[in-house]
Coordinates of C-alpha atoms in Angstrom, one line a residue:
Chain A
M17 CA 0.0 0.0 0.0
T18 CA 2.7 2.4 1.0
A19 CA 4.7 1.5 -2.1
I20 CA 1.7 2.4 -4.3
V21 CA 1.3 5.8 -2.6
Q22 CA 4.9 6.5 -3.2
Q23 CA 4.6 5.6 -6.9
T24 CA 1.5 7.6 -7.6
S25 CA 2.0 10.8 -5.6
T26 CA 4.6 13.4 -6.4
P27 CA 7.4 13.5 -3.8
R28 CA 7.0 16.4 -1.5
W29 CA 10.5 17.7 -1.8
L30 CA 9.8 18.3 -5.5
G31 CA 7.7 21.3 -4.4
L32 CA 10.8 22.8 -2.9
W33 CA 12.4 23.1 -6.3
P34 CA 10.3 25.9 -7.7
A35 CA 10.5 27.6 -4.3
V36 CA 14.3 27.5 -4.3
I37 CA 14.4 28.8 -7.9
L38 CA 11.9 31.6 -7.1
V39 CA 13.9 32.7 -4.1
L40 CA 17.3 32.5 -5.9
F41 CA 16.4 34.1 -9.2
F42 CA 13.5 36.4 -8.2
L43 CA 13.6 37.4 -4.6
V44 CA 17.4 37.6 -4.2
P45 CA 17.9 40.0 -7.2
F46 CA 14.9 42.0 -6.0
G47 CA 16.3 42.2 -2.5
I48 CA 19.6 43.4 -3.9
M49 CA 17.8 46.1 -5.9
L50 CA 15.9 47.1 -2.7
G51 CA 19.2 47.2 -0.9
V52 CA 20.9 49.3 -3.6
S53 CA 17.9 51.8 -3.7
V54 CA 18.7 52.8 -0.1
A55 CA 22.5 52.7 -0.5
H56 CA 24.7 55.7 -0.4
R57 CA 25.5 57.2 -3.8
D58 CA 29.3 57.7 -4.4
P59 CA 29.7 60.3 -7.1
S60 CA 32.9 58.5 -8.3
G61 CA 30.6 56.0 -9.9
F62 CA 29.8 53.4 -7.3
Y63 CA 27.7 53.0 -4.2
E64 CA 28.3 52.1 -0.6
W65 CA 25.9 49.9 1.4
G66 CA 23.9 51.9 4.0
F67 CA 20.4 53.1 4.7
E68 CA 19.3 56.5 3.4
L69 CA 16.2 57.6 1.6
D70 CA 18.0 60.3 -0.5
S71 CA 17.3 58.5 -3.8
Y72 CA 13.6 58.3 -3.0
A73 CA 13.5 61.9 -1.9
R74 CA 15.1 63.1 -5.2
F75 CA 12.4 61.3 -7.0
M76 CA 9.6 63.2 -5.2
S77 CA 9.6 66.2 -7.5
A78 CA 7.2 67.8 -9.9
F79 CA 9.4 66.8 -12.8
F80 CA 9.3 63.1 -12.0
A81 CA 5.6 63.3 -11.2
K82 CA 5.2 64.5 -14.8
V83 CA 7.4 61.7 -16.1
M84 CA 5.4 59.1 -14.1
A85 CA 2.1 60.6 -15.5
V86 CA 3.5 60.3 -19.1
S87 CA 4.5 56.7 -18.5
L88 CA 1.2 55.7 -17.1
G89 CA -0.8 57.7 -19.7
V90 CA 1.1 56.2 -22.6
S91 CA 0.8 52.6 -21.3
L92 CA -2.9 52.9 -20.3
T93 CA -3.7 54.3 -23.8
A94 CA -1.7 51.6 -25.6
A95 CA -3.4 48.9 -23.4
A96 CA -6.9 50.3 -24.1
I97 CA -6.3 50.6 -27.8
C98 CA -4.9 47.0 -28.0
V99 CA -7.8 45.5 -26.1
A100 CA -10.4 47.5 -28.1
I101 CA -8.9 46.1 -31.4
A102 CA -7.9 42.7 -30.1
F103 CA -11.3 41.8 -28.6
P104 CA -13.5 42.0 -31.7
F105 CA -10.6 40.6 -33.7
T106 CA -10.4 37.5 -31.5
V107 CA -14.2 37.0 -31.5
F108 CA -14.1 37.2 -35.3
L109 CA -11.1 34.8 -35.3
G110 CA -12.9 32.3 -33.1
Q111 CA -15.6 32.0 -35.8
M112 CA -13.1 31.1 -38.5
S113 CA -12.1 27.5 -39.5
N114 CA -9.5 25.8 -37.4
R115 CA -6.9 26.0 -40.2
T116 CA -7.3 29.7 -40.6
Q117 CA -7.1 30.2 -36.8
T118 CA -3.9 28.3 -36.6
W119 CA -2.3 30.4 -39.4
V120 CA -3.4 33.7 -37.9
L121 CA -2.0 32.7 -34.5
V122 CA 1.3 31.6 -36.0
V123 CA 1.7 34.9 -37.8
L124 CA 0.8 36.8 -34.5
L125 CA 3.3 34.7 -32.6
S126 CA 6.0 35.4 -35.1
V127 CA 5.6 39.1 -34.5
L128 CA 6.7 38.4 -30.9
A129 CA 10.0 37.1 -32.3
L130 CA 10.8 40.6 -33.7
S131 CA 13.2 42.8 -31.9
E132 CA 11.9 46.1 -30.5
V133 CA 14.7 47.9 -32.4
I134 CA 13.6 46.5 -35.7
I135 CA 10.0 47.4 -35.1
G136 CA 11.0 50.9 -34.0
F137 CA 13.2 51.5 -37.1
A138 CA 10.6 50.0 -39.5
L139 CA 7.8 52.2 -38.1
S140 CA 10.0 55.3 -38.1
T141 CA 10.7 54.7 -41.8
L142 CA 7.0 54.0 -42.5
L143 CA 6.0 57.2 -40.8
S144 CA 8.9 59.4 -42.1
Q145 CA 8.7 62.3 -44.5
T146 CA 11.1 61.0 -47.0
A147 CA 10.1 57.3 -47.4
G148 CA 6.8 57.0 -45.5
V149 CA 3.1 56.9 -46.0
G150 CA 3.1 60.7 -46.4
N151 CA 4.3 60.2 -50.0
L152 CA 1.4 57.8 -50.6
F153 CA -1.1 60.3 -49.2
Q154 CA 0.4 63.0 -51.5
W155 CA 0.2 60.7 -54.5
L156 CA -3.5 60.1 -53.7
G157 CA -4.0 63.8 -53.5
L158 CA -5.0 63.8 -49.8
I159 CA -2.2 66.2 -48.7
D160 CA -0.1 68.8 -50.6
E161 CA 3.3 67.8 -49.4
P162 CA 4.7 64.6 -47.8
Q163 CA 4.6 64.9 -44.0
A164 CA 6.5 63.2 -41.2
Y165 CA 4.4 61.5 -38.5
T166 CA 7.4 60.6 -36.3
P167 CA 8.7 61.4 -33.8
S168 CA 5.3 61.9 -32.2
L169 CA 3.0 60.5 -29.5
F170 CA 1.0 58.9 -32.3
A171 CA 4.1 57.0 -33.6
L172 CA 5.0 55.9 -30.1
I173 CA 1.5 54.6 -29.3
T174 CA 1.4 52.8 -32.7
G175 CA 4.7 51.1 -31.9
L176 CA 3.5 50.0 -28.4
C177 CA 0.3 48.7 -29.8
Y178 CA 2.2 46.7 -32.5
I179 CA 4.0 45.0 -29.7
G180 CA 1.1 44.7 -27.3
F181 CA -1.5 43.4 -29.8
P182 CA -0.3 39.8 -30.1
F183 CA -0.2 39.5 -26.3
A184 CA -3.8 40.8 -26.0
V185 CA -5.0 38.3 -28.6
L186 CA -3.2 35.4 -27.0
V187 CA -4.8 36.1 -23.6
L188 CA -8.3 36.6 -25.1
Y189 CA -8.1 33.6 -27.5
P190 CA -8.6 30.7 -25.1
P191 CA -11.8 32.0 -23.3
V192 CA -13.2 33.4 -26.6
S193 CA -12.8 30.0 -28.3
R194 CA -14.4 28.3 -25.3
L195 CA -17.4 30.6 -25.3
D196 CA -20.5 28.6 -25.8
P197 CA -22.1 29.7 -29.1
E198 CA -25.5 28.7 -27.7
I199 CA -25.5 31.7 -25.3
V200 CA -25.3 34.1 -28.3
E201 CA -27.8 32.1 -30.2
A202 CA -30.2 32.2 -27.2
A203 CA -29.8 36.0 -27.1
R204 CA -30.5 36.3 -30.8
V205 CA -33.6 34.0 -30.5
M206 CA -34.8 36.3 -27.7
G207 CA -34.6 39.2 -30.1
A208 CA -31.3 40.8 -29.4
S209 CA -29.6 42.5 -32.4
G210 CA -26.0 41.5 -33.4
P211 CA -24.4 44.5 -31.7
R212 CA -26.6 44.1 -28.7
A213 CA -25.7 40.4 -28.4
F214 CA -22.0 41.4 -28.6
F215 CA -22.1 44.2 -26.0
G216 CA -24.8 42.6 -23.8
V217 CA -23.8 39.0 -23.8
I218 CA -20.3 38.3 -25.2
L219 CA -18.6 41.3 -23.6
P220 CA -19.8 40.7 -20.0
N221 CA -19.1 37.0 -20.2
L222 CA -15.5 37.7 -21.0
R223 CA -14.9 40.6 -18.6
G224 CA -12.2 38.7 -16.7
A225 CA -10.3 37.8 -19.9
I226 CA -10.5 41.4 -21.1
T227 CA -9.2 42.7 -17.8
G228 CA -6.4 40.2 -17.9
A229 CA -5.4 41.3 -21.5
F230 CA -5.5 44.9 -20.5
I231 CA -3.3 44.4 -17.5
L232 CA -0.8 42.3 -19.4
V233 CA -0.4 44.9 -22.2
F234 CA -0.3 47.7 -19.6
V235 CA 2.5 46.1 -17.6
F236 CA 4.4 45.1 -20.7
T237 CA 4.4 48.5 -22.3
L238 CA 5.2 50.3 -19.0
G239 CA 8.7 48.9 -19.1
S240 CA 9.4 49.9 -22.7
Y241 CA 12.4 52.2 -23.1
L242 CA 13.5 51.7 -26.6
L243 CA 10.4 52.7 -28.5
P244 CA 9.9 56.0 -26.6
Q245 CA 13.4 57.0 -27.7
L246 CA 13.0 55.8 -31.3
L247 CA 9.5 57.0 -32.0
G248 CA 8.6 59.6 -29.3
R249 CA 9.8 63.2 -28.7
S250 CA 11.7 63.9 -25.5
E251 CA 8.6 64.9 -23.7
H252 CA 7.2 61.4 -24.2
W253 CA 10.2 59.7 -22.6
T254 CA 8.9 57.2 -20.0
L255 CA 10.3 56.6 -16.6
S256 CA 12.1 53.5 -18.0
V257 CA 14.1 55.8 -20.3
H258 CA 15.2 57.9 -17.2
I259 CA 16.0 54.7 -15.3
T260 CA 18.3 53.6 -18.2
D261 CA 20.0 57.0 -18.3
Q262 CA 20.7 56.8 -14.6
A263 CA 21.9 53.2 -14.5
I264 CA 23.9 53.1 -17.7
Y265 CA 25.1 56.7 -18.5
Q266 CA 25.3 58.3 -15.0
S267 CA 26.2 55.1 -13.1
N268 CA 23.8 56.2 -10.4
L269 CA 22.5 52.8 -9.4
P270 CA 20.8 53.8 -6.1
F271 CA 18.6 56.4 -7.9
A272 CA 17.9 54.0 -10.8
A273 CA 16.9 51.3 -8.3
A274 CA 14.7 53.6 -6.3
M275 CA 12.9 54.7 -9.5
S276 CA 12.4 51.1 -10.6
I277 CA 10.9 50.1 -7.2
F278 CA 8.6 53.1 -7.3
L279 CA 7.5 52.2 -10.9
M280 CA 6.9 48.6 -9.8
L281 CA 4.8 49.7 -6.8
V282 CA 2.7 52.0 -8.9
A283 CA 2.2 49.2 -11.5
L284 CA 1.2 46.8 -8.8
A285 CA -1.3 49.2 -7.3
L286 CA -2.9 49.8 -10.6
V287 CA -3.0 46.1 -11.5
G288 CA -4.6 45.4 -8.1
L289 CA -7.2 48.1 -8.6
A290 CA -8.0 46.8 -12.1
S291 CA -8.4 43.2 -11.1
L292 CA -10.4 44.2 -8.1
A293 CA -12.8 46.2 -10.3
G294 CA -13.0 43.4 -12.8
R295 CA -13.9 40.8 -10.1
D296 CA -16.5 43.0 -8.4
R297 CA -18.4 43.6 -11.6
G298 CA -18.1 40.1 -12.6
A299 CA -19.6 38.9 -9.4
A300 CA -22.4 41.4 -9.7
Chain B
M10 CA 41.1 34.2 13.5
K11 CA 44.7 35.0 12.9
R12 CA 45.5 31.5 12.0
R13 CA 42.6 31.4 9.6
D14 CA 43.7 34.7 8.0
L15 CA 47.2 33.3 7.7
L16 CA 45.8 30.2 6.0
K17 CA 43.7 32.3 3.7
S18 CA 46.5 34.5 2.6
G19 CA 49.0 31.8 2.6
A20 CA 47.3 28.9 0.8
A21 CA 44.5 30.4 -1.2
G22 CA 46.3 33.6 -1.8
A23 CA 49.3 31.8 -3.1
M24 CA 47.2 29.7 -5.4
I25 CA 44.8 32.3 -6.7
L26 CA 46.8 35.5 -6.7
S27 CA 50.3 34.4 -7.6
A28 CA 49.3 31.9 -10.2
P29 CA 48.4 34.6 -12.8
S30 CA 51.5 36.5 -12.1
I31 CA 53.6 33.4 -12.7
L32 CA 51.8 32.8 -15.9
R33 CA 52.4 36.4 -16.8
A34 CA 56.0 36.2 -16.0
Q35 CA 56.2 33.5 -18.6
G36 CA 54.9 35.9 -21.2
A37 CA 51.1 36.0 -20.9
A38 CA 49.3 38.5 -23.0
L39 CA 48.8 42.2 -22.0
K40 CA 45.0 42.8 -21.8
V41 CA 44.0 46.0 -23.6
G42 CA 40.5 47.3 -23.5
T43 CA 39.0 49.6 -26.2
Y44 CA 35.4 50.4 -27.0
G45 CA 33.9 47.2 -28.4
G46 CA 32.8 47.2 -32.1
Y47 CA 34.4 49.4 -34.7
F48 CA 37.3 50.6 -32.4
Q49 CA 38.2 47.1 -31.3
D50 CA 38.0 45.7 -34.8
S51 CA 40.3 48.5 -36.1
F52 CA 42.8 48.1 -33.3
D53 CA 42.8 44.3 -33.8
E54 CA 43.5 44.6 -37.4
H55 CA 45.8 47.6 -37.7
I56 CA 47.6 48.2 -34.4
Y57 CA 48.0 45.2 -32.2
P58 CA 49.8 42.9 -34.7
D59 CA 52.5 45.6 -35.4
F60 CA 52.9 46.3 -31.7
T61 CA 53.5 42.6 -30.9
A62 CA 56.0 42.5 -33.8
A63 CA 57.8 45.6 -32.4
S64 CA 57.8 44.7 -28.7
G65 CA 57.3 41.0 -28.4
I66 CA 54.4 41.6 -26.1
E67 CA 51.2 39.6 -27.0
I68 CA 47.9 41.5 -26.7
E69 CA 44.6 40.1 -25.6
S70 CA 42.0 42.5 -27.0
I71 CA 39.1 43.3 -24.6
G72 CA 35.9 45.0 -25.8
E73 CA 34.7 47.4 -23.2
P74 CA 31.3 49.2 -23.0
T75 CA 31.3 53.0 -23.5
G76 CA 29.9 55.1 -20.7
E77 CA 30.7 54.5 -17.1
A78 CA 29.8 50.9 -16.9
W79 CA 33.5 49.9 -17.5
L80 CA 34.7 52.2 -14.7
V81 CA 32.3 50.5 -12.3
Q82 CA 33.5 47.0 -13.4
L83 CA 37.2 48.1 -13.0
Q84 CA 36.5 49.5 -9.6
Q85 CA 34.8 46.4 -8.4
A86 CA 37.5 44.1 -9.8
A87 CA 40.3 46.2 -8.3
R88 CA 38.7 45.7 -4.8
A89 CA 39.2 42.0 -5.4
R90 CA 42.7 42.8 -6.8
Q91 CA 41.7 41.7 -10.2
A92 CA 42.2 43.6 -13.5
P93 CA 39.7 42.7 -16.3
A94 CA 42.1 44.7 -18.5
D95 CA 45.6 46.0 -17.8
V96 CA 45.3 49.0 -20.1
S97 CA 41.9 50.6 -20.8
M98 CA 40.7 53.4 -23.1
M99 CA 38.6 55.6 -20.9
A100 CA 36.3 58.5 -21.7
Q101 CA 37.4 61.6 -19.8
V102 CA 34.6 61.9 -17.2
A103 CA 35.2 58.2 -16.3
R104 CA 38.9 58.8 -16.3
I105 CA 38.7 61.7 -13.9
K106 CA 36.4 59.7 -11.6
G107 CA 38.9 56.9 -11.5
E108 CA 41.7 59.4 -10.8
R109 CA 39.8 60.8 -7.8
S110 CA 39.5 57.3 -6.3
E111 CA 43.2 56.6 -7.2
L112 CA 42.1 53.6 -9.4
W113 CA 44.9 54.2 -12.0
A114 CA 48.4 52.9 -11.5
K115 CA 51.2 55.5 -11.3
L116 CA 53.3 55.3 -14.5
D117 CA 57.1 55.8 -14.8
E118 CA 57.6 58.6 -17.3
S119 CA 61.3 57.9 -17.6
K120 CA 60.4 54.7 -19.4
M121 CA 58.0 56.5 -21.8
P122 CA 60.0 59.0 -23.8
N123 CA 57.2 59.4 -26.4
V124 CA 54.8 60.9 -23.9
A125 CA 56.7 64.1 -24.3
N126 CA 55.1 64.4 -27.8
L127 CA 51.7 64.9 -26.3
P128 CA 50.2 68.4 -25.5
D129 CA 49.5 69.1 -21.8
H130 CA 45.8 68.4 -22.0
F131 CA 46.6 64.8 -23.0
V132 CA 49.0 64.2 -20.1
H133 CA 47.1 63.3 -16.9
R134 CA 48.7 63.6 -13.5
Y135 CA 47.8 63.0 -9.9
E136 CA 48.2 66.0 -7.6
D137 CA 51.7 64.9 -6.6
G138 CA 52.7 65.2 -10.3
S139 CA 52.9 61.5 -11.1
L140 CA 51.6 60.4 -14.4
N141 CA 48.4 58.3 -14.5
G142 CA 47.3 58.4 -18.1
T143 CA 47.8 59.8 -21.6
G144 CA 45.5 60.8 -24.5
A145 CA 44.8 57.7 -26.6
V146 CA 42.6 58.9 -29.5
S147 CA 40.6 62.1 -30.1
W148 CA 37.7 62.9 -32.3
Y149 CA 35.7 66.0 -33.3
I150 CA 32.0 66.7 -32.8
T151 CA 31.0 69.1 -35.6
L152 CA 28.0 70.8 -37.1
V153 CA 26.7 68.5 -39.8
T154 CA 24.1 69.1 -42.5
N155 CA 22.4 67.4 -45.4
T156 CA 23.7 68.9 -48.6
D157 CA 20.3 68.6 -50.4
A158 CA 18.5 70.5 -47.7
F159 CA 21.2 73.1 -47.1
A160 CA 22.9 74.2 -50.3
E161 CA 25.4 76.3 -48.5
A162 CA 27.4 75.0 -45.5
P163 CA 26.4 76.8 -42.2
T164 CA 29.4 78.6 -40.6
S165 CA 28.3 78.9 -37.0
W166 CA 26.6 76.9 -34.2
Q167 CA 24.2 79.9 -34.3
A168 CA 22.3 77.8 -36.9
F169 CA 20.8 75.8 -34.0
W170 CA 19.1 78.9 -32.7
D171 CA 17.8 80.1 -36.1
P172 CA 14.0 80.0 -36.2
A173 CA 14.2 79.0 -39.9
N174 CA 15.5 75.6 -38.7
A175 CA 12.4 74.7 -36.6
D176 CA 12.0 70.9 -36.2
K177 CA 15.0 70.2 -38.3
I178 CA 17.8 69.5 -35.8
G179 CA 19.1 66.3 -34.2
L180 CA 21.2 66.7 -31.0
M181 CA 22.7 64.2 -28.5
S182 CA 20.5 63.6 -25.6
L183 CA 22.9 63.7 -22.7
A184 CA 24.7 66.7 -21.2
S185 CA 27.8 64.7 -20.6
N186 CA 28.4 63.5 -24.1
S187 CA 26.8 66.2 -26.3
F188 CA 28.9 69.0 -24.7
L189 CA 26.1 71.4 -25.8
L190 CA 26.7 73.5 -22.6
E191 CA 30.2 74.1 -23.9
I192 CA 28.9 74.8 -27.4
T193 CA 26.3 77.3 -26.1
A194 CA 28.9 79.0 -23.8
A195 CA 31.4 79.3 -26.7
T196 CA 28.7 80.6 -29.1
H197 CA 26.9 83.0 -26.8
F198 CA 29.0 83.7 -23.7
D199 CA 32.6 84.2 -25.1
G200 CA 33.9 80.9 -23.9
T201 CA 33.4 78.1 -21.4
D202 CA 34.5 79.9 -18.3
I203 CA 30.9 80.8 -17.4
L204 CA 30.3 77.1 -16.7
D205 CA 32.5 77.3 -13.6
T206 CA 29.6 78.3 -11.4
E207 CA 26.1 76.8 -10.9
E208 CA 24.6 80.2 -11.8
G209 CA 26.6 80.2 -15.0
V210 CA 25.5 76.7 -15.9
L211 CA 21.8 77.7 -15.4
Q212 CA 22.3 80.8 -17.5
V213 CA 23.8 78.7 -20.3
M214 CA 21.0 76.2 -20.0
E215 CA 18.4 78.9 -20.3
K216 CA 20.0 80.0 -23.6
L217 CA 20.2 76.4 -24.8
A218 CA 16.6 75.8 -23.9
E219 CA 15.8 78.3 -26.8
V220 CA 16.8 75.6 -29.3
K221 CA 14.1 73.1 -28.0
S222 CA 11.5 74.0 -30.6
N223 CA 14.1 73.5 -33.4
V224 CA 15.1 70.0 -32.1
R225 CA 13.3 67.1 -33.7
L226 CA 15.3 64.3 -32.2
W227 CA 17.4 64.1 -29.0
W228 CA 19.4 61.0 -30.1
R229 CA 21.3 58.4 -28.1
D230 CA 21.8 56.0 -30.9
E231 CA 24.3 57.0 -33.6
G232 CA 22.8 54.9 -36.3
Q233 CA 19.4 56.5 -35.8
F234 CA 20.7 60.0 -36.4
Q235 CA 23.0 59.1 -39.2
Q236 CA 20.2 57.5 -41.1
A237 CA 17.9 60.5 -40.6
L238 CA 20.7 62.8 -41.7
E239 CA 21.5 60.9 -44.8
T240 CA 17.9 60.7 -45.9
G241 CA 17.3 64.4 -45.1
E242 CA 14.6 63.5 -42.6
I243 CA 16.6 65.5 -40.0
P244 CA 18.9 67.7 -42.1
M245 CA 21.0 69.3 -39.4
G246 CA 22.6 68.4 -36.1
Q247 CA 25.8 67.6 -34.2
Y248 CA 27.7 64.5 -35.1
Y249 CA 31.2 63.0 -35.4
H250 CA 33.4 64.6 -38.1
D251 CA 35.1 61.3 -39.1
V252 CA 32.0 59.3 -39.6
T253 CA 30.3 62.1 -41.5
G254 CA 33.4 62.4 -43.7
L255 CA 33.3 58.7 -44.4
A256 CA 29.6 58.8 -45.4
A257 CA 30.3 61.8 -47.6
S258 CA 33.1 60.0 -49.4
Q259 CA 30.7 57.2 -50.1
G260 CA 28.5 59.6 -52.0
K261 CA 25.9 60.3 -49.2
P262 CA 24.5 63.9 -49.3
V263 CA 26.1 65.0 -46.0
R264 CA 28.8 67.4 -44.9
S265 CA 30.7 68.2 -41.7
T266 CA 31.5 71.8 -40.9
F267 CA 34.0 73.2 -38.3
P268 CA 32.1 76.2 -37.1
D269 CA 33.7 79.6 -36.4
E270 CA 33.4 79.1 -32.7
G271 CA 35.2 75.8 -33.0
A272 CA 34.2 72.1 -33.0
V273 CA 34.2 70.0 -29.9
L274 CA 37.3 68.0 -29.4
D275 CA 36.5 64.9 -27.3
S276 CA 38.9 62.1 -26.5
G277 CA 39.7 58.8 -24.8
S278 CA 42.7 58.2 -22.7
W279 CA 44.9 55.2 -21.8
V280 CA 44.9 54.3 -18.1
V281 CA 46.3 51.3 -16.3
S282 CA 44.3 49.6 -13.5
S283 CA 46.2 49.7 -10.2
A284 CA 45.4 46.0 -9.8
S285 CA 47.3 45.2 -13.0
Q286 CA 50.4 43.0 -12.6
M287 CA 51.8 44.2 -15.9
V288 CA 52.5 47.9 -15.4
D289 CA 55.9 47.6 -17.2
Q290 CA 54.3 46.1 -20.4
S291 CA 51.5 48.6 -20.2
Q292 CA 54.0 51.4 -20.2
V293 CA 55.6 50.0 -23.3
F294 CA 52.2 49.9 -25.0
I295 CA 51.2 53.5 -24.0
D296 CA 54.6 54.8 -25.1
Y297 CA 54.3 53.0 -28.4
M298 CA 50.9 54.6 -29.0
A299 CA 52.2 58.1 -28.4
Q300 CA 54.6 57.9 -31.4
P301 CA 53.7 60.3 -34.2
E302 CA 53.7 57.6 -36.9
I303 CA 51.3 55.5 -34.9
Q304 CA 49.0 58.4 -34.4
A305 CA 49.2 59.1 -38.1
K306 CA 48.3 55.4 -38.7
L307 CA 45.3 55.7 -36.4
S308 CA 44.1 58.7 -38.4
R309 CA 44.4 56.8 -41.6
M310 CA 43.0 53.5 -40.5
V311 CA 40.7 54.2 -37.6
G312 CA 39.7 57.8 -38.5
T313 CA 40.6 59.5 -35.2
A314 CA 42.3 62.9 -34.9
P315 CA 46.0 62.6 -33.9
T316 CA 46.8 63.4 -30.2
V317 CA 50.2 64.7 -31.1
P318 CA 50.8 68.1 -32.9
R319 CA 50.1 68.0 -36.6
D320 CA 53.6 68.9 -37.7
M321 CA 55.0 65.8 -36.1
T322 CA 53.0 63.6 -38.3
D323 CA 53.4 62.9 -42.0
L324 CA 49.6 63.3 -42.7
T325 CA 48.8 65.0 -46.0
E326 CA 46.5 68.0 -46.1
E327 CA 43.7 65.8 -47.2
E328 CA 44.3 63.1 -44.7
F329 CA 44.5 65.6 -41.9
A330 CA 41.3 67.4 -43.0
A331 CA 39.5 64.0 -43.0
V332 CA 39.9 63.7 -39.2
S333 CA 40.8 67.1 -37.8
S334 CA 41.1 70.9 -38.3
D335 CA 43.6 73.6 -37.4
K336 CA 40.8 75.7 -36.0
E337 CA 40.9 76.3 -32.2
P338 CA 38.6 73.5 -30.7
I339 CA 36.1 73.8 -27.9
L340 CA 37.6 71.7 -25.1
P341 CA 34.9 70.1 -22.9
K342 CA 34.9 71.0 -19.2
Y343 CA 34.9 67.4 -18.0
E344 CA 35.4 68.4 -14.4
I345 CA 31.9 69.9 -14.1
Y346 CA 30.4 66.5 -15.0
V347 CA 32.4 64.9 -12.2
D348 CA 31.9 67.6 -9.5
R349 CA 28.3 68.5 -10.3
G350 CA 27.3 65.5 -12.4
D351 CA 24.0 64.6 -10.7
W352 CA 22.9 68.2 -10.4
I353 CA 23.7 69.0 -14.1
N354 CA 21.9 65.8 -15.2
Q355 CA 18.8 66.7 -13.2
Q356 CA 18.7 70.3 -14.5
W357 CA 19.3 69.0 -18.0
S358 CA 16.4 66.6 -17.8
E359 CA 14.1 69.2 -16.4
N360 CA 15.1 72.2 -18.6
I361 CA 16.4 70.8 -21.8
T362 CA 15.1 67.4 -22.8
G363 CA 12.2 67.1 -20.5

């Protein structure tokens, strides 16, 4: 009997393995970052262990409040646009043949293999004055002279959406494909129009998945630092760009670590709020 | 505890610390760090083989990151008495920071006769007068334009402030590598002395802030700006003279101008880590690099401006113009980025790029 139990159940010590890995590769680096964020900044390019809140104090200024607002604004906008496009797209995709669905998903997944640098350069060429869509618009007679659409907030959001869109679809796809078609049919039989069935039945049923996709794209784009430099103007530089500046170019690791931790706390707070809101409404 | 310390220093120390020096005594390679990529490739191809042939010292080429990351690595390694590279090419701000913490080995000038070829600003000394580094390579940051967009070459940095150039300019995004404070001071305040005080720096920044509406791109990435300049997307800006000259020679519609107020002369210097066990060999290398013919070779092969006076070299008029100019340069005030680095950076973010 004992022998059978041993054979069928997973050994308990196996549960320790992920815990050890988690502590070693997640909590330890995080602890070091936390420690560095309160370390003493040595202007000769290094830091000395200690406890002081100078780096956090420096961060509490109107300038960094503005930078934080820009970061959050950009990421929230990108997440909202991604989900607004990805949701109807995924519902539409779910109604296609299996073969088509596979192809579309493979293409979307391949987008994830592209480097942010390549995406940034490609978009900046596409939106440029010399070789971009402005020339096409001029040829069509829509505008008098070719125009540049980059660097701009529009170009930056476009870039972030390009990266965030596949993630949104991948999060939405499983629940959408599992959605029972009979629910929609029932709504239509009861007299609901197509849009009414979409907004009144499909959308509320998938609120959890939509919230999940929104959060994922938001958190993912919040850490972006290459695209704001490639596609945005300097006033659109996110907090991540400033963190890179401090860590790499100014070798001010305590300040960079303090900013990173603050960014993470704000992101956690927003994610907590969003999932709480999603859950409450779902329950109601 | 004492016994343990003794064991540590005796046994482990003998094994770990002396082993490399024994190896080195048998003729191990001298580790030389230069900026990875183009610089390292050029040195590997054109400089190191000839040096080894001339001196018998093998070189292990190390690619180091630009910026201050390498300084931090050298500092950490030196605490453990390790030297990731014996000789390193350091940017000036990082070099001064290393000098302040006495990270660089003191060098014996009597064994380095060619150092006398270098002008004073390329001979770096500790306060006690001992040598701790020399100029390695230098390069100019000039006013560059797209020849299709600007038929005539601009003659002054004033062009940055010209309202006609709204949304046409690309500038470097950091105070400490663009040297725009020095450029603004030289253009509008009769020289860089005004940057000696914080009030002066703020005054210069206020003037520099006037260019913001003309700036389309604050660039960090060279490739990004070069592409934009060549296509005419961003037809004016500050860039490296040698790279622009190279692009022009390949038929690209770009030109580099040494403005009336002078171009910025930036440089990298050779320094030796105090943890290095090969100071003697390092001195041979640094001395070799200070020879006029080697500087001339660097100008021809790597595209850097010679650190020795022009008349010592055999560079032709054309070869010299490709990398340098006789016009008085603007020399960056590196010290302010060491003494007031964090403050300047913060003001820069808030008033210039923010």
